[in-house]
mmCIF file of C-alpha atoms in Angstrom:
data_model
loop_
_atom_site.group_PDB
_atom_site.id
_atom_site.type_symbol
_atom_site.label_atom_id
_atom_site.label_comp_id
_atom_site.label_asym_id
_atom_site.label_seq_id
_atom_site.Cartn_x
_atom_site.Cartn_y
_atom_site.Cartn_z
ATOM 1 C CA MET A 1 128.721 96.241 100.720
ATOM 2 C CA ALA A 2 130.720 94.038 103.344
ATOM 3 C CA ARG A 3 132.334 95.991 106.426
ATOM 4 C CA ASP A 4 135.768 95.339 107.552
ATOM 5 C CA ASP A 5 134.904 93.270 110.777
ATOM 6 C CA ASP A 6 133.048 90.828 108.564
ATOM 7 C CA TYR A 7 136.341 89.412 106.919
ATOM 8 C CA GLU A 8 136.274 86.453 109.291
ATOM 9 C CA LEU A 9 132.654 85.594 108.945
ATOM 10 C CA ARG A 10 133.051 85.905 104.927
ATOM 11 C CA GLN A 11 135.699 83.591 105.003
ATOM 12 C CA SER A 12 133.510 80.763 106.267
ATOM 13 C CA VAL A 13 130.545 81.668 103.925
ATOM 14 C CA PRO A 14 130.171 79.754 100.454
ATOM 15 C CA PRO A 15 131.115 82.273 97.713
ATOM 16 C CA GLU A 16 127.282 81.826 96.668
ATOM 17 C CA ARG A 17 126.092 83.519 99.356
ATOM 18 C CA LEU A 18 128.323 86.638 98.807
ATOM 19 C CA SER A 19 127.511 87.326 95.261
ATOM 20 C CA GLY A 20 123.919 88.597 95.807
ATOM 21 C CA ARG A 21 122.626 85.482 93.687
ATOM 22 C CA PRO A 22 119.133 84.313 94.749
ATOM 23 C CA TYR A 23 119.814 80.921 96.413
ATOM 24 C CA LEU A 24 117.580 78.847 98.849
ATOM 25 C CA LYS A 25 118.280 78.071 102.339
ATOM 26 C CA ASP A 26 116.129 74.722 103.122
ATOM 27 C CA GLU A 27 114.782 73.647 106.679
ATOM 28 C CA ALA A 28 112.841 71.019 108.149
ATOM 29 C CA ASP A 29 109.598 73.023 107.860
ATOM 30 C CA GLU A 30 110.678 75.943 106.215
ATOM 31 C CA LEU A 31 112.227 77.116 102.898
ATOM 32 C CA ALA A 32 113.824 80.453 102.410
ATOM 33 C CA LEU A 33 115.193 82.673 99.762
ATOM 34 C CA HIS A 34 118.067 84.966 100.616
ATOM 35 C CA PHE A 35 120.334 87.265 98.398
ATOM 36 C CA ASP A 36 122.844 86.933 101.183
ATOM 37 C CA PHE A 37 123.527 84.911 104.297
ATOM 38 C CA ARG A 38 122.219 87.789 106.560
ATOM 39 C CA THR A 39 118.795 88.754 105.489
ATOM 40 C CA VAL A 40 115.763 86.792 104.615
ATOM 41 C CA GLN A 41 114.415 87.974 101.264
ATOM 42 C CA SER A 42 110.876 85.389 101.849
ATOM 43 C CA THR A 43 109.991 82.298 103.129
ATOM 44 C CA MET A 44 107.469 79.499 102.997
ATOM 45 C CA SER A 45 105.685 76.994 105.386
ATOM 46 C CA LYS A 46 106.307 74.022 103.874
ATOM 47 C CA ALA A 47 102.843 72.585 105.852
ATOM 48 C CA ASP A 48 101.072 75.963 104.797
ATOM 49 C CA PRO A 49 102.418 77.418 101.317
ATOM 50 C CA THR A 50 99.986 80.260 101.278
ATOM 51 C CA ALA A 51 100.533 81.114 104.817
ATOM 52 C CA LEU A 52 102.323 84.760 105.260
ATOM 53 C CA THR A 53 105.373 83.766 107.454
ATOM 54 C CA LEU A 54 107.240 86.784 108.013
ATOM 55 C CA GLY A 55 105.243 89.889 109.520
ATOM 56 C CA TYR A 56 105.946 92.294 106.746
ATOM 57 C CA THR A 57 103.879 90.761 104.488
ATOM 58 C CA ARG A 58 101.095 90.610 106.825
ATOM 59 C CA SER A 59 101.521 94.485 107.454
ATOM 60 C CA MET A 60 101.387 94.831 103.713
ATOM 61 C CA MET A 61 98.020 93.436 103.113
ATOM 62 C CA GLY A 62 96.961 95.748 105.354
ATOM 63 C CA PHE A 63 95.771 97.301 102.392
ATOM 64 C CA LEU A 64 92.302 95.177 102.609
ATOM 65 C CA LEU A 65 91.248 98.016 105.286
ATOM 66 C CA LEU A 66 92.073 100.838 102.831
ATOM 67 C CA HIS A 67 90.337 98.916 99.735
ATOM 68 C CA PRO A 68 88.760 95.851 100.755
ATOM 69 C CA GLU A 69 87.701 94.485 97.229
ATOM 70 C CA PRO A 70 90.334 95.077 94.649
ATOM 71 C CA ALA A 71 89.683 93.699 91.378
ATOM 72 C CA ARG A 72 93.302 93.757 90.037
ATOM 73 C CA ILE A 73 96.632 93.565 91.691
ATOM 74 C CA ALA A 74 100.536 94.361 90.752
ATOM 75 C CA MET A 75 103.671 93.526 92.407
ATOM 76 C CA ILE A 76 107.078 94.719 92.025
ATOM 77 C CA GLY A 77 109.186 92.464 93.516
ATOM 78 C CA LEU A 78 108.388 88.623 92.963
ATOM 79 C CA GLY A 79 110.283 86.813 95.906
ATOM 80 C CA GLY A 80 109.191 83.516 97.325
ATOM 81 C CA GLY A 81 105.784 84.577 95.917
ATOM 82 C CA SER A 82 104.204 85.015 99.220
ATOM 83 C CA LEU A 83 101.860 87.779 98.399
ATOM 84 C CA ALA A 84 100.948 86.549 94.989
ATOM 85 C CA LYS A 85 100.140 83.005 96.781
ATOM 86 C CA TYR A 86 97.875 84.702 99.629
ATOM 87 C CA CYS A 87 95.709 86.849 97.129
ATOM 88 C CA LEU A 88 95.122 84.138 94.344
ATOM 89 C CA GLN A 89 93.973 82.042 97.145
ATOM 90 C CA ARG A 90 92.050 84.906 99.714
ATOM 91 C CA LEU A 91 90.945 87.022 97.248
ATOM 92 C CA PRO A 92 88.523 85.516 94.880
ATOM 93 C CA GLY A 93 88.323 86.754 91.158
ATOM 94 C CA VAL A 94 90.967 88.817 91.984
ATOM 95 C CA ASP A 95 93.683 89.225 88.797
ATOM 96 C CA PHE A 96 97.405 89.394 89.751
ATOM 97 C CA THR A 97 100.690 90.186 88.064
ATOM 98 C CA ALA A 98 104.042 90.260 89.332
ATOM 99 C CA VAL A 99 106.960 91.566 87.978
ATOM 100 C CA GLU A 100 110.311 90.843 88.889
ATOM 101 C CA ILE A 101 113.935 91.757 87.232
ATOM 102 C CA ASP A 102 116.034 88.376 88.159
ATOM 103 C CA PRO A 103 115.290 85.649 85.887
ATOM 104 C CA ALA A 104 117.118 83.666 88.555
ATOM 105 C CA VAL A 105 114.416 84.237 90.917
ATOM 106 C CA ILE A 106 111.394 83.556 88.247
ATOM 107 C CA ALA A 107 113.005 80.166 87.932
ATOM 108 C CA LEU A 108 112.248 79.447 91.558
ATOM 109 C CA ARG A 109 108.766 79.810 91.214
ATOM 110 C CA ASP A 110 108.175 76.084 91.305
ATOM 111 C CA GLU A 111 110.005 75.517 94.831
ATOM 112 C CA PHE A 112 107.891 78.335 96.489
ATOM 113 C CA ARG A 113 105.044 76.097 94.584
ATOM 114 C CA LEU A 114 103.528 79.119 93.024
ATOM 115 C CA PRO A 115 101.027 78.252 90.351
ATOM 116 C CA PRO A 116 101.589 78.376 86.322
ATOM 117 C CA ASP A 117 100.582 81.569 84.783
ATOM 118 C CA GLY A 118 96.788 81.665 83.568
ATOM 119 C CA ASP A 119 94.170 84.088 83.224
ATOM 120 C CA ASN A 120 94.283 85.854 86.221
ATOM 121 C CA PHE A 121 98.034 85.326 87.321
ATOM 122 C CA ARG A 122 101.232 86.126 85.355
ATOM 123 C CA VAL A 123 104.539 86.814 85.914
ATOM 124 C CA VAL A 124 107.013 88.930 84.062
ATOM 125 C CA CYS A 125 110.327 89.239 84.098
ATOM 126 C CA ALA A 126 111.112 93.252 83.637
ATOM 127 C CA ASP A 127 112.354 96.099 85.529
ATOM 128 C CA GLY A 128 109.415 97.127 87.550
ATOM 129 C CA ALA A 129 109.874 100.968 86.973
ATOM 130 C CA ASP A 130 109.705 100.386 82.900
ATOM 131 C CA TYR A 131 107.039 97.942 83.308
ATOM 132 C CA ILE A 132 105.110 100.751 85.441
ATOM 133 C CA ARG A 133 105.906 102.998 82.806
ATOM 134 C CA ALA A 134 104.626 101.263 79.770
ATOM 135 C CA ILE A 135 101.526 99.763 81.108
ATOM 136 C CA GLU A 136 98.173 101.337 79.764
ATOM 137 C CA ASP A 137 96.084 99.266 82.098
ATOM 138 C CA SER A 138 95.225 100.748 85.676
ATOM 139 C CA VAL A 139 94.921 98.641 88.866
ATOM 140 C CA ASP A 140 93.474 98.218 92.231
ATOM 141 C CA VAL A 141 96.759 97.873 94.290
ATOM 142 C CA LEU A 142 100.297 98.305 93.827
ATOM 143 C CA LEU A 143 102.380 96.122 96.240
ATOM 144 C CA ILE A 144 106.359 97.309 95.894
ATOM 145 C CA ASP A 145 108.518 94.962 97.497
ATOM 146 C CA GLY A 146 111.617 95.180 95.233
ATOM 147 C CA PHE A 147 114.658 94.865 97.031
ATOM 148 C CA CYS A 148 118.383 93.887 95.525
ATOM 149 C CA LEU A 149 121.835 93.052 97.732
ATOM 150 C CA ASP A 150 122.044 96.575 98.186
ATOM 151 C CA GLY A 151 118.824 97.393 99.423
ATOM 152 C CA LEU A 152 116.087 99.543 97.654
ATOM 153 C CA PRO A 153 116.972 99.730 93.932
ATOM 154 C CA ARG A 154 117.097 103.604 93.071
ATOM 155 C CA GLN A 155 114.806 102.848 90.103
ATOM 156 C CA LEU A 156 111.696 102.208 92.198
ATOM 157 C CA CYS A 157 112.319 105.378 94.485
ATOM 158 C CA THR A 158 112.449 108.389 92.167
ATOM 159 C CA THR A 159 109.740 110.969 92.072
ATOM 160 C CA ALA A 160 109.393 109.765 88.396
ATOM 161 C CA PHE A 161 108.323 106.269 89.185
ATOM 162 C CA TYR A 162 105.898 107.385 91.848
ATOM 163 C CA ASP A 163 104.544 109.909 89.837
ATOM 164 C CA TYR A 164 103.898 106.941 87.298
ATOM 165 C CA CYS A 165 102.400 104.537 90.090
ATOM 166 C CA TYR A 166 99.922 107.195 90.759
ATOM 167 C CA ALA A 167 98.813 107.302 87.290
ATOM 168 C CA ARG A 168 98.398 103.789 87.247
ATOM 169 C CA LEU A 169 96.100 103.253 90.064
ATOM 170 C CA LYS A 170 92.536 103.632 89.721
ATOM 171 C CA PRO A 171 90.780 105.984 91.716
ATOM 172 C CA GLY A 172 90.347 104.946 95.133
ATOM 173 C CA GLY A 173 93.672 102.660 94.471
ATOM 174 C CA VAL A 174 96.409 102.190 97.112
ATOM 175 C CA MET A 175 100.236 101.800 96.538
ATOM 176 C CA VAL A 176 102.257 99.898 99.417
ATOM 177 C CA VAL A 177 105.913 100.056 99.781
ATOM 178 C CA ASN A 178 107.989 98.219 101.942
ATOM 179 C CA LEU A 179 111.104 100.339 102.921
ATOM 180 C CA TRP A 180 114.339 99.512 105.084
ATOM 181 C CA ALA A 181 114.413 101.778 107.776
ATOM 182 C CA GLY A 182 117.698 101.719 108.018
ATOM 183 C CA ASP A 183 118.203 103.221 104.393
ATOM 184 C CA ASP A 184 120.072 107.127 104.823
ATOM 185 C CA LEU A 185 117.862 108.080 101.969
ATOM 186 C CA LEU A 186 114.415 107.180 103.920
ATOM 187 C CA GLN A 187 112.935 110.468 104.840
ATOM 188 C CA LEU A 188 114.116 111.654 100.843
ATOM 189 C CA TYR A 189 111.647 108.290 99.299
ATOM 190 C CA LEU A 190 108.856 109.147 101.871
ATOM 191 C CA GLY A 191 109.194 112.951 101.044
ATOM 192 C CA ARG A 192 108.912 112.232 97.303
ATOM 193 C CA LEU A 193 105.782 109.800 97.845
ATOM 194 C CA ARG A 194 104.095 112.458 99.866
ATOM 195 C CA GLN A 195 104.595 115.071 97.117
ATOM 196 C CA CYS A 196 103.251 112.858 94.625
ATOM 197 C CA PHE A 197 100.054 111.274 96.471
ATOM 198 C CA ASP A 198 99.136 114.861 97.807
ATOM 199 C CA GLY A 199 99.955 113.784 101.527
ATOM 200 C CA ARG A 200 98.103 110.768 100.953
ATOM 201 C CA VAL A 201 100.341 108.298 102.907
ATOM 202 C CA LEU A 202 100.323 106.251 106.277
ATOM 203 C CA LEU A 203 103.492 104.905 107.424
ATOM 204 C CA ILE A 204 103.779 101.989 109.585
ATOM 205 C CA ASP A 205 106.510 99.841 111.267
ATOM 206 C CA ALA A 206 106.382 96.234 110.399
ATOM 207 C CA GLN A 207 106.477 93.253 112.836
ATOM 208 C CA GLU A 208 110.066 92.697 111.639
ATOM 209 C CA GLU A 209 112.242 95.294 113.091
ATOM 210 C CA GLY A 210 113.928 97.571 109.865
ATOM 211 C CA ASN A 211 110.879 96.899 107.914
ATOM 212 C CA GLN A 212 108.211 99.784 107.598
ATOM 213 C CA ILE A 213 105.205 100.226 105.501
ATOM 214 C CA ALA A 214 104.144 103.266 103.555
ATOM 215 C CA PHE A 215 100.366 103.333 102.243
ATOM 216 C CA ALA A 216 99.848 105.698 99.525
ATOM 217 C CA CYS A 217 96.402 106.516 98.672
ATOM 218 C CA LYS A 218 94.518 107.812 95.540
ATOM 219 C CA GLN A 219 91.552 108.325 97.545
ATOM 220 C CA GLU A 220 89.032 111.367 97.771
ATOM 221 C CA ASP A 221 87.871 110.424 101.019
ATOM 222 C CA PHE A 222 91.402 109.853 102.453
ATOM 223 C CA PRO A 223 91.926 109.864 105.403
ATOM 224 C CA PRO A 224 89.999 106.827 106.896
ATOM 225 C CA SER A 225 87.986 107.458 109.797
ATOM 226 C CA LEU A 226 89.572 105.504 113.040
ATOM 227 C CA GLU A 227 85.858 103.715 113.534
ATOM 228 C CA GLN A 228 86.050 102.700 109.853
ATOM 229 C CA LEU A 229 89.443 101.047 110.336
ATOM 230 C CA ARG A 230 88.179 99.222 113.329
ATOM 231 C CA SER A 231 85.063 97.799 111.814
ATOM 232 C CA ARG A 232 86.755 97.041 108.459
ATOM 233 C CA SER A 233 89.632 94.726 110.705
ATOM 234 C CA ASN A 234 86.842 93.051 112.588
ATOM 235 C CA GLU A 235 84.692 92.240 109.355
ATOM 236 C CA LEU A 236 87.796 90.605 107.762
ATOM 237 C CA ALA A 237 89.301 89.209 110.209
ATOM 238 C CA PRO A 238 87.565 86.065 110.217
ATOM 239 C CA ALA A 239 88.644 85.421 106.427
ATOM 240 C CA HIS A 240 92.346 86.525 106.932
ATOM 241 C CA PRO A 241 94.538 84.598 109.398
ATOM 242 C CA ILE A 242 96.984 87.618 109.118
ATOM 243 C CA ASP A 243 96.304 89.926 112.607
ATOM 244 C CA LEU A 244 94.684 93.073 110.676
ATOM 245 C CA PRO A 245 93.236 94.253 113.925
ATOM 246 C CA ASP A 246 96.880 94.820 115.034
ATOM 247 C CA THR A 247 97.790 96.535 111.300
ATOM 248 C CA ALA A 248 94.403 98.278 111.947
ATOM 249 C CA ALA A 249 95.805 99.894 115.602
ATOM 250 C CA ARG A 250 99.020 100.471 113.711
ATOM 251 C CA LEU A 251 97.174 102.367 111.146
ATOM 252 C CA ARG A 252 95.012 104.567 113.610
ATOM 253 C CA ARG A 253 98.202 105.389 115.395
ATOM 254 C CA ALA A 254 99.733 106.421 112.450
ATOM 255 C CA LEU A 255 96.465 108.461 111.546
ATOM 256 C CA GLU A 256 96.777 110.145 114.941
ATOM 257 C CA GLY A 257 100.022 110.998 114.739
ATOM 258 C CA ARG A 258 99.136 112.704 111.013
ATOM 259 C CA ARG A 259 96.454 114.475 112.589
ATOM 260 C CA LYS A 260 98.839 115.865 115.291
ATOM 261 C CA GLN A 261 101.571 116.811 112.960
ATOM 262 C CA ARG A 262 98.972 119.007 110.905
ATOM 263 C CA GLY A 263 97.270 120.029 113.894
ATOM 264 C CA ARG A 264 100.951 121.836 114.979
ATOM 265 C CA GLY A 265 101.640 122.897 111.608
ATOM 266 C CA ARG A 266 98.393 125.015 111.136
ATOM 267 C CA SER A 267 99.075 126.430 114.809
ATOM 268 C CA ALA A 268 102.660 127.461 113.783
#
């Protein structure tokens, strides 16, 4: 929703950049997907189309520190397909399904050099909440990155949706949720997530201002040890140019904060 103090600025912006319809901004070395002129949904390096150029996407790949060898991944929210392209290139043999509600976003897949649908990759045009409720197959990792012009779609933040996500994860699975820190309902969503995943949730700040990434785990051995995070980041870093040691450090801080909070709760 535009604010009154944006009136003069809005008059100078083409109408399509205020409508919420996806459009491209083509720079010399980068292609960007926008829903409005203020926020970037996705970017692609023309020199390296599979690189993760936005910090929040690199942070979301921190699921590798919790589940290093996923066989099946599903993602809600296609955007420019950055996470899909990265996983298909860097995780040999992975099966990847991307679910996108907006046909206009899917229509831009060739611009972002997404591979065609095949045996191990497919793009499904559907509401993400409906898709998760309807599928019967289970996955190792769920990536939730479904944003619209107004932020997080409410159907992707309900207790029922999180319950279905938990049910669709295999034992040991991880759900990763990209959240907007400025959302007035953020704490409500996090409370629902913790309830559905029995408290097995870690929250870190993304590298961009404003994004936070939640890792919700269906793991009996949760939480991981600090040493496990450190050793996994060192093992995986040579194959993944996404600064996993930094993500591991943020996860360790989240773990330490969680333990202190639980300790205060027991002593109260």
